[in-house]
Amino acid sequence: MPEIPPSHFNLVILGTGLQAALLAGRAALAGKTVLHLDQADHYGAAWSTLSWQQMQQLHALPEAGSLLNVSSGTAAHADLGRLSSYAFDLAPRVLYCAGPAIEALVTTGAHHYLEFKLISGNYFWNGRRLQSVPAGRSDVFQDRSLSLTSKRMLMRFLKNLQDAMEGRGPLKDAFDDRPFVTLLEQQGLDEQLRHVLLHAIALDPWSSKSAESAASSAGMMTAARGQRALAQHAASMGRFGPGSGAFLTPLYGGSEMSQAFCRVAAVHGALYVLRQPIAALLMDSGAAAENNSCRGVRLDTGQEITCSALAADPLYLHDFRVREASASSAAVSRAICVLDRPLQVGGQQALMTFPPGSFPGSCQHAIHALQLSPACALTPPNRYLLQLSAPASNVHSAASDFLPLLDALLEVPAEVRQALTQHASRTSSPAAQGPHASSSRNQEAGSRAVHTNSHITASHSATSDNQESCGATPSHDAPVKSSKAGHLACDTVSQVSGGNGREDTTSAQTNPLAHTSSSLSTQGRLQGGSVSLQESATQVPGSSSSSSATASPQTAAAIPALPPAANEIDGPGKAESKRPVCLFAMCWTQHVPDLADFDLPGNVAMCSPPDAQISFDAALAEVDSLIDHLYGPGSASSWGSKRLQDDESDEEAVEALSHALDQTALTE
């Protein structure tokens, strides 16, 4: 394997997870020299989107270091369609239409490499059925499931919330560090309204059902966070067209977010090397113990790379762990199900919230379920993906958290149930995983790939010639063939062709990330109902000129909206009496290491793994703190927002995004 030139970088990043990818992009845009390494043969780390074959071999992948009790089952004689058309997110997420995620995409220019679908519905379980969350005053008063008293209490709370955001009213000092659920109870809101505000709008999976037990909930949402979450939801509602909801989901899977930020970093000089195990972290001990710092890394080839700062996923920081993972450590239960028909008939892309204790014996926390149709390019035709996540109630069995819900809403074949309830652990504890323990797994994965050695390509400046060499936008007629390959096809990034182990034999040289900023204005258009974040507000044929108006974010004084609604879920689906059949299911538990478990040198930062949150925004918002930790307070704000097109303002980028979304039909 050739040596990596040069031997010193301003920043070395280990792992290509979401936070690491954004940090790389921000650092490269700020003029730092960046080396980004990953021992896997694909991008995303714990945020990866994996093929069917990779999921079947999950125990052999580096990501398995944080996964426990993986179990899966397939229905007998199930017609799953083309297996190479499947892709599964290890950490399914949505984006708010206004918030840190959109801001990060726009300020870095990563929006040029992504496409999204609108989440057409937001639903919650009211104890009897799935019901749309009301979108505003009129929907609240038309909702027959709420009593007149409950409606009045809700409207009074929203009015007081609006006044508090303007610095006046009886609640102006109430949004502090007290539990949000405590404040809601003090305002007289009943349990159903608390569930809607906490779990379906603020997307909080942890908060307890009552104020009495909130004090013991380690991950509870404070009133201050609750206020910000409701304001963010209000700003997101209808931002990209009348009737549009508050959430987006990326096409081709969540790891496209990581790849887009990596692409930005690569175009601005960062160097990428996949399939590169780390043999050791190099320490430089000072005169005093507190002056210890990390001076670089030693690769498995023996080469030593020095750096001024280092950021890494927890997998690479085992040497700094001072407290091992225990049964009480934070963990997330996750499940994926392949269905023969949508669970939510009214909207093909839907976010569903099940409050704590919705079903006897189910998870003690809120369960968020994300339903995606074939239009998201994650399943073959006529097959739907249901992805569930919740804080783990039982770290030894994710299946026990979800089976009561699946039994109530789906037809779960006996063979699938039996496989899920075996609770056979196929991975080891994350506390025992580290750079050394994962090297053999990585080498095994590398032997299955087309290229067995990391291919290193020197970075180039973002010239037009360089960008044109990156390729053209692929056809959306067969999006899954090239979009989920887990690599970047550009001469500024190391190419790992065919590393995803898929059955598909389509050439890996075609990749949806191989967009050029010069071609996006003509190629970035709507196809099949998807949305492309265009560089300029190019008019879509057949659309009116008025639809390209700039999207203006809602003011902070706007009353936080409660998603659209009126039609209950069983309305459009009444004629369909048969429940969806679960053709395939997989469950696992994912440990979430705590920063307090590590004693890190001052020039080392840990990129957080995915937790139980269902939105990308919280994770991306933390990157500023990583930058300030590595380079000093205020560094994140001083780095500015230079992007691929320096003459494109934030307003123009958001207008392009708004224009694309305005053309997107909410139907399939």
C-alpha positions as semicolon CSV with decimal commas, in nm:
position;residue;x (nm);y (nm);z (nm)
1;M;0,000;0,000;0,000
2;P;0,145;0,344;-0,090
3;E;0,221;0,586;0,189
4;I;-0,009;0,880;0,250
5;P;0,147;1,214;0,158
6;P;0,212;1,441;0,343
7;S;0,295;1,309;0,689
8;H;0,136;1,598;0,886
9;F;-0,218;1,740;0,881
10;N;-0,394;2,010;1,079
11;L;-0,677;1,768;1,155
12;V;-0,703;1,390;1,139
13;I;-1,053;1,241;1,163
14;L;-1,119;0,872;1,229
15;G;-1,456;0,740;1,114
16;T;-1,693;0,888;0,856
17;G;-2,003;0,926;1,071
18;L;-2,236;1,223;1,041
19;Q;-2,062;1,458;1,285
20;A;-1,717;1,358;1,160
21;A;-1,820;1,427;0,800
22;L;-1,958;1,773;0,879
23;L;-1,649;1,853;1,087
24;A;-1,429;1,754;0,792
25;G;-1,629;1,975;0,557
26;R;-1,622;2,274;0,791
27;A;-1,248;2,233;0,854
28;A;-1,161;2,201;0,485
29;L;-1,371;2,508;0,403
30;A;-1,180;2,697;0,673
31;G;-0,850;2,613;0,504
32;K;-0,735;2,334;0,736
33;T;-0,549;2,034;0,595
34;V;-0,765;1,731;0,671
35;L;-0,698;1,357;0,658
36;H;-1,015;1,150;0,694
37;L;-0,971;0,776;0,759
38;D;-1,217;0,491;0,804
39;Q;-1,145;0,124;0,856
40;A;-1,469;0,029;0,679
41;D;-1,509;0,003;0,303
42;H;-1,803;0,244;0,297
43;Y;-1,899;0,583;0,437
44;G;-2,121;0,649;0,737
45;A;-1,976;0,443;1,027
46;A;-2,257;0,401;1,282
47;W;-2,476;0,621;1,056
48;S;-2,432;0,390;0,756
49;T;-2,690;0,282;0,504
50;L;-2,623;-0,085;0,435
51;S;-2,724;-0,321;0,157
52;W;-2,915;-0,645;0,213
53;Q;-2,597;-0,850;0,198
54;Q;-2,419;-0,621;0,442
55;M;-2,706;-0,649;0,689
56;Q;-2,686;-1,028;0,670
57;Q;-2,315;-0,999;0,753
58;L;-2,356;-0,720;1,005
59;H;-2,152;-0,901;1,269
60;A;-1,843;-0,881;1,043
61;L;-1,861;-0,506;0,982
62;P;-1,681;-0,242;1,192
63;E;-2,020;-0,091;1,283
64;A;-2,099;-0,409;1,477
65;G;-1,874;-0,289;1,757
66;S;-2,164;-0,098;1,915
67;L;-2,445;-0,340;1,825
68;L;-2,573;-0,616;2,051
69;N;-2,833;-0,892;2,032
70;V;-2,888;-0,874;1,657
71;S;-3,175;-1,097;1,551
72;S;-3,361;-1,124;1,222
73;G;-3,628;-1,334;1,059
74;T;-3,780;-1,376;0,714
75;A;-4,129;-1,502;0,643
76;A;-4,145;-1,840;0,470
77;H;-4,190;-1,811;0,093
78;A;-4,185;-1,431;0,124
79;D;-4,158;-1,247;-0,207
80;L;-3,910;-0,977;-0,115
81;G;-3,834;-0,879;-0,472
82;R;-3,485;-0,792;-0,586
83;L;-3,264;-0,807;-0,278
84;S;-3,004;-0,571;-0,425
85;S;-3,268;-0,297;-0,426
86;Y;-3,280;-0,283;-0,046
87;A;-3,089;-0,043;0,175
88;F;-3,127;-0,008;0,551
89;D;-3,027;0,278;0,778
90;L;-2,851;0,185;1,100
91;A;-2,976;0,516;1,243
92;P;-3,291;0,632;1,060
93;R;-3,346;1,007;1,077
94;V;-3,554;1,294;0,942
95;L;-3,466;1,661;0,898
96;Y;-3,667;1,959;1,012
97;C;-3,740;2,190;0,719
98;A;-3,582;2,470;0,924
99;G;-3,299;2,413;1,167
100;P;-2,934;2,314;1,212
101;A;-2,945;2,040;0,947
102;I;-3,069;2,267;0,667
103;E;-2,832;2,540;0,785
104;A;-2,535;2,300;0,771
105;L;-2,630;2,183;0,422
106;V;-2,669;2,536;0,289
107;T;-2,363;2,695;0,452
108;T;-2,129;2,418;0,333
109;G;-2,283;2,369;-0,010
110;A;-2,359;2,003;0,062
111;H;-2,717;2,058;-0,053
112;H;-2,588;2,032;-0,411
113;Y;-2,531;1,658;-0,363
114;L;-2,858;1,554;-0,201
115;E;-3,221;1,495;-0,283
116;F;-3,508;1,467;-0,040
117;K;-3,867;1,357;-0,007
118;L;-4,119;1,543;0,205
119;I;-4,266;1,350;0,496
120;S;-4,629;1,378;0,399
121;G;-4,778;1,301;0,737
122;N;-4,707;1,312;1,108
123;Y;-4,918;1,075;1,319
124;F;-4,950;0,967;1,681
125;W;-5,115;0,674;1,854
126;N;-5,411;0,795;2,057
127;G;-5,467;0,463;2,233
128;R;-5,701;0,322;1,970
129;R;-5,562;0,417;1,631
130;L;-5,307;0,629;1,449
131;Q;-5,430;0,986;1,415
132;S;-5,296;1,289;1,235
133;V;-5,145;1,553;1,459
134;P;-5,344;1,879;1,428
135;A;-5,171;2,158;1,234
136;G;-5,314;2,473;1,384
137;R;-5,611;2,641;1,551
138;S;-5,871;2,521;1,303
139;D;-5,747;2,162;1,317
140;V;-5,740;2,170;1,697
141;F;-6,104;2,276;1,717
142;Q;-6,209;2,026;1,447
143;D;-6,043;1,738;1,632
144;R;-6,326;1,536;1,787
145;S;-6,089;1,331;2,001
146;L;-6,019;1,636;2,221
147;S;-6,267;1,770;2,471
148;L;-6,363;2,136;2,461
149;T;-6,174;2,192;2,786
150;S;-5,859;2,032;2,643
151;K;-5,880;2,248;2,332
152;R;-5,909;2,564;2,538
153;M;-5,615;2,466;2,761
154;L;-5,400;2,390;2,455
155;M;-5,480;2,719;2,283
156;R;-5,411;2,911;2,603
157;F;-5,073;2,736;2,637
158;L;-4,978;2,814;2,276
159;K;-5,078;3,177;2,323
160;N;-4,868;3,201;2,639
161;L;-4,580;3,029;2,458
162;Q;-4,596;3,287;2,181
163;D;-4,590;3,567;2,437
164;A;-4,295;3,406;2,620
165;M;-4,090;3,398;2,298
166;E;-4,152;3,774;2,277
167;G;-4,039;3,820;2,637
168;R;-4,376;3,882;2,794
169;G;-4,672;3,699;2,940
170;P;-4,715;3,467;3,240
171;L;-4,469;3,205;3,105
172;K;-4,184;3,438;3,007
173;D;-3,964;3,294;3,285
174;A;-4,113;2,944;3,292
175;F;-3,901;2,789;3,016
176;D;-3,602;2,699;3,229
177;D;-3,432;2,376;3,338
178;R;-3,743;2,218;3,486
179;P;-3,875;1,909;3,304
180;F;-4,091;2,010;3,010
181;V;-4,352;1,754;3,112
182;T;-4,375;1,927;3,451
183;L;-4,451;2,260;3,286
184;L;-4,712;2,101;3,062
185;E;-4,885;1,944;3,359
186;Q;-4,878;2,275;3,545
187;Q;-5,057;2,433;3,249
188;G;-5,339;2,180;3,279
189;L;-5,269;1,985;2,961
190;D;-5,401;1,629;2,970
191;E;-5,193;1,320;2,893
192;Q;-5,283;1,303;2,525
193;L;-5,185;1,666;2,463
194;R;-4,861;1,615;2,653
195;H;-4,782;1,318;2,430
196;V;-4,849;1,521;2,117
197;L;-4,632;1,814;2,224
198;L;-4,350;1,608;2,373
199;H;-4,316;1,316;2,137
200;A;-4,487;1,399;1,805
201;I;-4,378;1,763;1,774
202;A;-4,069;1,806;1,992
203;L;-3,969;1,448;1,892
204;D;-3,850;1,371;2,243
205;P;-3,825;0,994;2,293
206;W;-3,727;0,999;2,662
207;S;-3,962;1,217;2,859
208;S;-4,162;1,040;3,127
209;K;-4,540;1,019;3,124
210;S;-4,580;1,234;3,435
211;A;-4,396;1,496;3,635
212;E;-4,353;1,257;3,929
213;S;-4,125;1,023;3,736
214;A;-3,956;1,293;3,525
215;A;-3,686;1,356;3,784
216;S;-3,552;1,003;3,735
217;S;-3,540;1,031;3,356
218;A;-3,178;1,099;3,261
219;G;-3,262;1,206;2,908
220;M;-3,567;1,416;2,988
221;M;-3,636;1,730;2,787
222;T;-3,613;2,055;2,979
223;A;-3,868;2,334;2,937
224;A;-3,604;2,548;2,762
225;R;-3,532;2,273;2,508
226;G;-3,903;2,214;2,466
227;Q;-3,961;2,579;2,379
228;R;-3,685;2,569;2,115
229;A;-3,822;2,244;1,971
230;L;-4,175;2,382;1,936
231;A;-4,042;2,701;1,776
232;Q;-3,833;2,497;1,531
233;H;-4,134;2,286;1,438
234;A;-4,339;2,603;1,383
235;A;-4,071;2,746;1,151
236;S;-4,057;2,417;0,958
237;M;-4,431;2,379;0,898
238;G;-4,526;2,485;0,546
239;R;-4,184;2,636;0,478
240;F;-4,162;2,478;0,136
241;G;-4,516;2,513;0,011
242;P;-4,872;2,530;0,140
243;G;-4,973;2,211;0,316
244;S;-4,619;2,074;0,336
245;G;-4,517;1,922;0,666
246;A;-4,225;1,992;0,895
247;F;-3,991;1,706;0,795
248;L;-3,777;1,579;0,508
249;T;-3,605;1,247;0,451
250;P;-3,301;1,200;0,225
251;L;-3,330;0,978;-0,081
252;Y;-3,108;0,669;-0,088
253;G;-3,067;0,661;0,291
254;G;-2,928;0,867;0,575
255;S;-2,563;0,798;0,495
256;E;-2,604;1,025;0,192
257;M;-2,581;1,311;0,443
258;S;-2,237;1,194;0,555
259;Q;-2,123;1,140;0,198
260;A;-2,237;1,489;0,094
261;F;-2,031;1,655;0,368
262;C;-1,734;1,432;0,280
263;R;-1,769;1,540;-0,081
264;V;-1,750;1,905;0,024
265;A;-1,436;1,835;0,226
266;A;-1,275;1,643;-0,061
267;V;-1,339;1,917;-0,315
268;H;-1,171;2,162;-0,078
269;G;-0,856;1,958;-0,030
270;A;-0,933;1,689;0,228
271;L;-0,778;1,347;0,169
272;Y;-0,993;1,033;0,213
273;V;-0,874;0,677;0,270
274;L;-1,115;0,390;0,334
275;R;-1,024;0,036;0,450
276;Q;-0,752;0,187;0,663
277;P;-0,721;0,031;1,011
278;I;-0,551;0,229;1,286
279;A;-0,280;0,044;1,479
280;A;-0,234;0,301;1,757
281;L;-0,283;0,660;1,865
282;L;0,046;0,841;1,928
283;M;0,071;1,031;2,255
284;D;0,303;1,320;2,333
285;S;0,341;1,346;2,711
286;G;0,419;1,690;2,850
287;A;0,585;1,789;3,172
288;A;0,256;1,758;3,355
289;A;-0,002;1,487;3,309
290;E;-0,265;1,740;3,212
291;N;-0,048;1,851;2,919
292;N;-0,073;1,514;2,748
293;S;-0,185;1,540;2,388
294;C;-0,229;1,317;2,088
295;R;0,035;1,387;1,826
296;G;-0,098;1,155;1,558
297;V;-0,184;0,801;1,452
298;R;0,004;0,492;1,343
299;L;-0,154;0,305;1,054
300;D;-0,154;-0,073;1,025
301;T;0,109;-0,029;0,753
302;G;0,347;0,120;1,010
303;Q;0,330;0,473;0,871
304;E;0,296;0,748;1,132
305;I;0,080;1,052;1,058
306;T;0,113;1,354;1,287
307;C;-0,159;1,611;1,346
308;S;-0,242;1,920;1,549
309;A;-0,591;1,796;1,641
310;L;-0,778;1,468;1,619
311;A;-1,149;1,381;1,613
312;A;-1,279;1,027;1,615
313;D;-1,579;0,802;1,658
314;P;-1,586;0,622;1,996
315;L;-1,470;0,300;1,830
316;Y;-1,121;0,447;1,786
317;L;-1,092;0,595;2,138
318;H;-1,091;0,281;2,347
319;D;-0,746;0,363;2,488
320;F;-0,896;0,671;2,655
321;R;-1,193;0,494;2,810
322;V;-1,192;0,520;3,189
323;R;-1,529;0,360;3,252
324;E;-1,650;0,047;3,078
325;A;-2,000;0,012;2,939
326;S;-2,246;-0,142;3,183
327;A;-2,602;-0,263;3,182
328;S;-2,709;0,087;3,287
329;S;-2,532;0,255;2,994
330;A;-2,746;0,438;2,744
331;A;-2,872;0,219;2,464
332;V;-3,114;0,242;2,173
333;S;-3,347;-0,030;2,049
334;R;-3,387;-0,037;1,672
335;A;-3,584;-0,246;1,428
336;I;-3,643;-0,257;1,053
337;C;-3,939;-0,426;0,889
338;V;-4,015;-0,491;0,523
339;L;-4,391;-0,473;0,460
340;D;-4,602;-0,582;0,166
341;R;-4,815;-0,268;0,194
342;P;-4,795;0,060;0,384
343;L;-4,904;0,071;0,745
344;Q;-5,011;0,430;0,698
345;V;-5,217;0,442;0,379
346;G;-5,277;0,817;0,374
347;G;-4,909;0,911;0,328
348;Q;-4,639;0,695;0,176
349;Q;-4,366;0,880;0,371
350;A;-4,490;0,906;0,728
351;L;-4,355;0,967;1,075
352;M;-4,550;0,788;1,348
353;T;-4,513;0,836;1,722
354;F;-4,621;0,584;1,983
355;P;-4,619;0,735;2,335
356;P;-4,468;0,543;2,628
357;G;-4,668;0,234;2,719
358;S;-4,888;0,247;2,409
359;F;-4,914;-0,133;2,413
360;P;-4,897;-0,369;2,712
361;G;-4,541;-0,492;2,753
362;S;-4,394;-0,254;2,494
363;C;-4,115;-0,001;2,536
364;Q;-4,130;0,223;2,842
365;H;-4,029;0,519;2,626
366;A;-4,177;0,672;2,312
367;I;-4,130;0,477;1,988
368;H;-4,077;0,664;1,663
369;A;-4,156;0,478;1,342
370;L;-4,054;0,605;1,000
371;Q;-4,239;0,458;0,702
372;L;-4,074;0,496;0,361
373;S;-4,205;0,396;0,020
374;P;-4,013;0,275;-0,288
375;A;-3,997;0,640;-0,397
376;C;-3,715;0,685;-0,143
377;A;-3,503;0,432;-0,337
378;L;-3,457;0,200;-0,039
379;T;-3,686;-0,087;-0,142
380;P;-3,800;-0,256;-0,462
381;P;-4,145;-0,174;-0,604
382;N;-4,445;-0,257;-0,384
383;R;-4,237;-0,305;-0,073
384;Y;-4,233;-0,062;0,218
385;L;-3,981;0,002;0,490
386;L;-4,080;0,056;0,852
387;Q;-3,793;0,171;1,075
388;L;-3,844;0,189;1,452
389;S;-3,626;0,339;1,725
390;A;-3,662;0,407;2,097
391;P;-3,447;0,431;2,409
392;A;-3,391;0,071;2,514
393;S;-3,604;-0,059;2,800
394;N;-3,428;-0,394;2,790
395;V;-3,068;-0,377;2,674
396;H;-3,066;-0,755;2,623
397;S;-3,355;-0,766;2,377
398;A;-3,468;-0,499;2,132
399;A;-3,738;-0,736;2,008
400;S;-3,919;-0,719;2,342
401;D;-3,951;-0,341;2,305
402;F;-4,119;-0,365;1,965
403;L;-4,305;-0,696;1,937
404;P;-4,620;-0,574;2,119
405;L;-4,646;-0,288;1,869
406;L;-4,578;-0,512;1,570
407;D;-4,834;-0,765;1,687
408;A;-5,098;-0,495;1,724
409;L;-5,047;-0,334;1,383
410;L;-4,895;-0,599;1,155
411;E;-4,931;-0,963;1,061
412;V;-4,610;-1,114;1,200
413;P;-4,552;-1,468;1,066
414;A;-4,460;-1,730;1,323
415;E;-4,113;-1,787;1,175
416;V;-4,034;-1,415;1,197
417;R;-4,152;-1,399;1,558
418;Q;-3,951;-1,706;1,652
419;A;-3,633;-1,566;1,499
420;L;-3,673;-1,228;1,671
421;T;-3,732;-1,378;2,014
422;Q;-3,424;-1,600;2,014
423;H;-3,220;-1,306;2,158
424;A;-2,897;-1,460;2,031
425;S;-2,617;-1,208;2,059
426;R;-2,396;-1,206;1,749
427;T;-2,165;-0,925;1,857
428;S;-1,940;-0,851;2,152
429;S;-1,962;-0,570;2,404
430;P;-1,863;-0,225;2,277
431;A;-1,639;-0,190;2,578
432;A;-1,418;-0,462;2,433
433;Q;-1,403;-0,302;2,092
434;G;-1,128;-0,066;1,979
435;P;-0,893;-0,002;1,690
436;H;-0,702;-0,324;1,758
437;A;-1,006;-0,546;1,807
438;S;-1,169;-0,424;1,489
439;S;-0,868;-0,458;1,261
440;S;-0,929;-0,824;1,187
441;R;-1,293;-0,754;1,112
442;N;-1,195;-0,476;0,880
443;Q;-0,944;-0,694;0,698
444;E;-1,211;-0,959;0,651
445;A;-1,447;-0,697;0,510
446;G;-1,171;-0,566;0,285
447;S;-1,114;-0,912;0,138
448;R;-1,475;-0,920;0,019
449;A;-1,443;-0,591;-0,167
450;V;-1,344;-0,545;-0,527
451;H;-1,029;-0,350;-0,433
452;T;-0,842;-0,502;-0,140
453;N;-0,622;-0,200;-0,078
454;S;-0,714;0,160;-0,001
455;H;-0,685;0,370;-0,314
456;I;-0,530;0,706;-0,228
457;T;-0,577;0,999;-0,461
458;A;-0,415;1,336;-0,400
459;S;-0,664;1,617;-0,340
460;H;-0,711;1,889;-0,597
461;S;-0,851;2,238;-0,577
462;A;-1,213;2,292;-0,669
463;T;-1,157;2,392;-1,029
464;S;-1,420;2,353;-1,294
465;D;-1,210;2,093;-1,473
466;N;-1,185;1,887;-1,158
467;Q;-1,559;1,912;-1,091
468;E;-1,648;1,812;-1,445
469;S;-1,450;1,492;-1,403
470;C;-1,678;1,379;-1,126
471;G;-1,947;1,249;-1,358
472;A;-2,309;1,319;-1,439
473;T;-2,630;1,276;-1,250
474;P;-2,761;0,920;-1,280
475;S;-3,106;0,838;-1,403
476;H;-3,377;0,804;-1,142
477;D;-3,531;0,514;-1,331
478;A;-3,299;0,281;-1,141
479;P;-3,170;0,490;-0,851
480;V;-3,068;0,214;-0,616
481;K;-2,812;0,066;-0,851
482;S;-2,560;0,340;-0,799
483;S;-2,680;0,553;-0,512
484;K;-2,621;0,318;-0,222
485;A;-2,278;0,192;-0,315
486;G;-2,129;0,370;-0,016
487;H;-1,847;0,551;-0,194
488;L;-1,770;0,879;-0,362
489;A;-1,695;0,887;-0,734
490;C;-1,467;1,186;-0,770
491;D;-1,095;1,214;-0,837
492;T;-1,053;1,419;-0,519
493;V;-1,172;1,131;-0,302
494;S;-1,047;0,778;-0,256
495;Q;-1,265;0,546;-0,464
496;V;-1,385;0,222;-0,315
497;S;-1,575;0,063;-0,598
498;G;-1,800;-0,229;-0,526
499;G;-1,726;-0,226;-0,154
500;N;-2,086;-0,265;-0,051
501;G;-2,103;-0,633;-0,134
502;R;-2,430;-0,602;-0,324
503;E;-2,568;-0,838;-0,581
504;D;-2,609;-0,554;-0,828
505;T;-2,350;-0,570;-1,103
506;T;-2,405;-0,214;-1,224
507;S;-2,080;-0,021;-1,257
508;A;-1,989;0,155;-0,935
509;Q;-1,841;0,445;-1,130
510;T;-2,186;0,603;-1,155
511;N;-2,287;0,767;-0,830
512;P;-2,549;1,022;-0,730
513;L;-2,281;1,211;-0,542
514;A;-2,099;1,260;-0,870
515;H;-2,284;1,587;-0,931
516;T;-2,093;1,894;-1,034
517;S;-2,189;2,237;-0,916
518;S;-2,181;2,356;-1,275
519;S;-2,438;2,099;-1,387
520;L;-2,676;2,110;-1,093
521;S;-2,867;2,410;-1,223
522;T;-2,981;2,203;-1,520
523;Q;-2,972;1,850;-1,377
524;G;-3,099;1,922;-1,027
525;R;-3,470;1,901;-1,096
526;L;-3,764;1,707;-0,971
527;Q;-3,793;1,350;-1,090
528;G;-4,049;1,103;-0,968
529;G;-4,164;1,331;-0,689
530;S;-3,816;1,372;-0,538
531;V;-3,664;1,706;-0,453
532;S;-3,320;1,819;-0,558
533;L;-3,151;2,101;-0,370
534;Q;-3,066;2,309;-0,672
535;E;-2,791;2,562;-0,704
536;S;-3,025;2,816;-0,858
537;A;-3,400;2,851;-0,870
538;T;-3,436;2,708;-1,219
539;Q;-3,800;2,704;-1,323
540;V;-3,937;2,352;-1,348
541;P;-4,128;2,299;-1,673
542;G;-4,498;2,326;-1,621
543;S;-4,474;2,515;-1,293
544;S;-4,588;2,868;-1,231
545;S;-4,335;3,143;-1,178
546;S;-4,489;3,234;-0,846
547;S;-4,381;2,903;-0,698
548;S;-4,016;3,007;-0,697
549;A;-4,063;3,271;-0,429
550;T;-3,809;3,279;-0,152
551;A;-3,905;3,084;0,154
552;S;-3,909;3,309;0,456
553;P;-3,862;3,128;0,787
554;Q;-4,141;3,171;1,037
555;T;-4,073;3,439;1,297
556;A;-4,008;3,335;1,652
557;A;-4,334;3,497;1,751
558;A;-4,540;3,261;1,537
559;I;-4,755;3,020;1,727
560;P;-4,584;2,679;1,715
561;A;-4,785;2,474;1,474
562;L;-4,900;2,125;1,547
563;P;-4,860;1,913;1,213
564;P;-5,148;1,892;0,937
565;A;-5,443;1,712;0,992
566;A;-5,776;1,634;1,023
567;N;-5,807;1,303;0,850
568;E;-5,749;1,013;1,085
569;I;-5,536;0,733;0,960
570;D;-5,814;0,485;0,952
571;G;-6,012;0,717;0,726
572;P;-5,848;0,645;0,387
573;G;-5,764;0,293;0,494
574;K;-6,106;0,175;0,605
575;A;-6,160;-0,017;0,284
576;E;-5,830;-0,200;0,343
577;S;-5,907;-0,435;0,628
578;K;-5,607;-0,665;0,593
579;R;-5,308;-0,562;0,799
580;P;-4,963;-0,533;0,636
581;V;-4,755;-0,851;0,647
582;C;-4,407;-0,829;0,795
583;L;-4,201;-1,012;0,533
584;F;-3,867;-0,948;0,703
585;A;-3,763;-0,798;1,035
586;M;-3,437;-0,731;1,214
587;C;-3,385;-0,598;1,566
588;W;-3,077;-0,490;1,753
589;T;-2,961;-0,284;2,049
590;Q;-2,707;-0,008;1,998
591;H;-2,494;0,115;2,288
592;V;-2,438;0,490;2,306
593;P;-2,105;0,570;2,478
594;D;-2,107;0,873;2,704
595;L;-1,834;1,136;2,680
596;A;-1,795;1,099;3,057
597;D;-1,671;0,743;2,996
598;F;-1,355;0,883;2,832
599;D;-1,061;1,090;2,955
600;L;-0,957;1,264;2,635
601;P;-0,651;1,483;2,574
602;G;-0,723;1,848;2,507
603;N;-0,662;1,818;2,132
604;V;-0,892;1,517;2,088
605;A;-1,269;1,533;2,036
606;M;-1,521;1,250;2,027
607;C;-1,788;1,249;1,756
608;S;-2,111;1,135;1,916
609;P;-2,270;0,813;1,790
610;P;-2,640;0,814;1,698
611;D;-2,872;0,817;1,997
612;A;-3,249;0,768;2,020
613;Q;-3,329;1,102;1,855
614;I;-3,519;1,071;1,528
615;S;-3,388;1,395;1,371
616;F;-3,048;1,482;1,222
617;D;-3,063;1,832;1,366
618;A;-2,949;1,762;1,722
619;A;-2,637;1,573;1,609
620;L;-2,535;1,837;1,355
621;A;-2,588;2,119;1,603
622;E;-2,318;1,967;1,827
623;V;-2,044;2,010;1,566
624;D;-1,991;2,373;1,668
625;S;-1,896;2,256;2,016
626;L;-1,646;2,008;1,866
627;I;-1,482;2,288;1,668
628;D;-1,464;2,516;1,972
629;H;-1,317;2,232;2,178
630;L;-1,040;2,164;1,926
631;Y;-0,959;2,520;1,818
632;G;-1,078;2,741;2,102
633;P;-1,400;2,921;2,195
634;G;-1,553;3,116;1,908
635;S;-1,370;2,920;1,637
636;A;-1,691;2,772;1,495
637;S;-1,842;3,114;1,431
638;S;-1,516;3,259;1,297
639;W;-1,483;2,988;1,033
640;G;-1,769;3,147;0,841
641;S;-1,978;2,988;0,570
642;K;-1,756;2,966;0,262
643;R;-1,896;2,707;0,023
644;L;-1,853;2,555;-0,322
645;Q;-2,005;2,861;-0,489
646;D;-1,869;3,165;-0,304
647;D;-2,103;3,400;-0,490
648;E;-2,412;3,214;-0,370
649;S;-2,567;3,372;-0,062
650;D;-2,754;3,187;0,209
651;E;-3,078;3,343;0,087
652;E;-3,017;3,224;-0,269
653;A;-2,937;2,872;-0,152
654;V;-3,251;2,854;0,062
655;E;-3,453;2,996;-0,226
656;A;-3,323;2,719;-0,452
657;L;-3,419;2,463;-0,190
658;S;-3,761;2,624;-0,148
659;H;-3,821;2,631;-0,522
660;A;-3,743;2,262;-0,556
661;L;-3,964;2,166;-0,266
662;D;-4,250;2,385;-0,385
663;Q;-4,273;2,169;-0,697
664;T;-4,293;1,845;-0,503
665;A;-4,630;1,679;-0,488
666;L;-4,706;1,528;-0,152
667;T;-4,847;1,222;-0,324
668;E;-4,645;0,953;-0,495
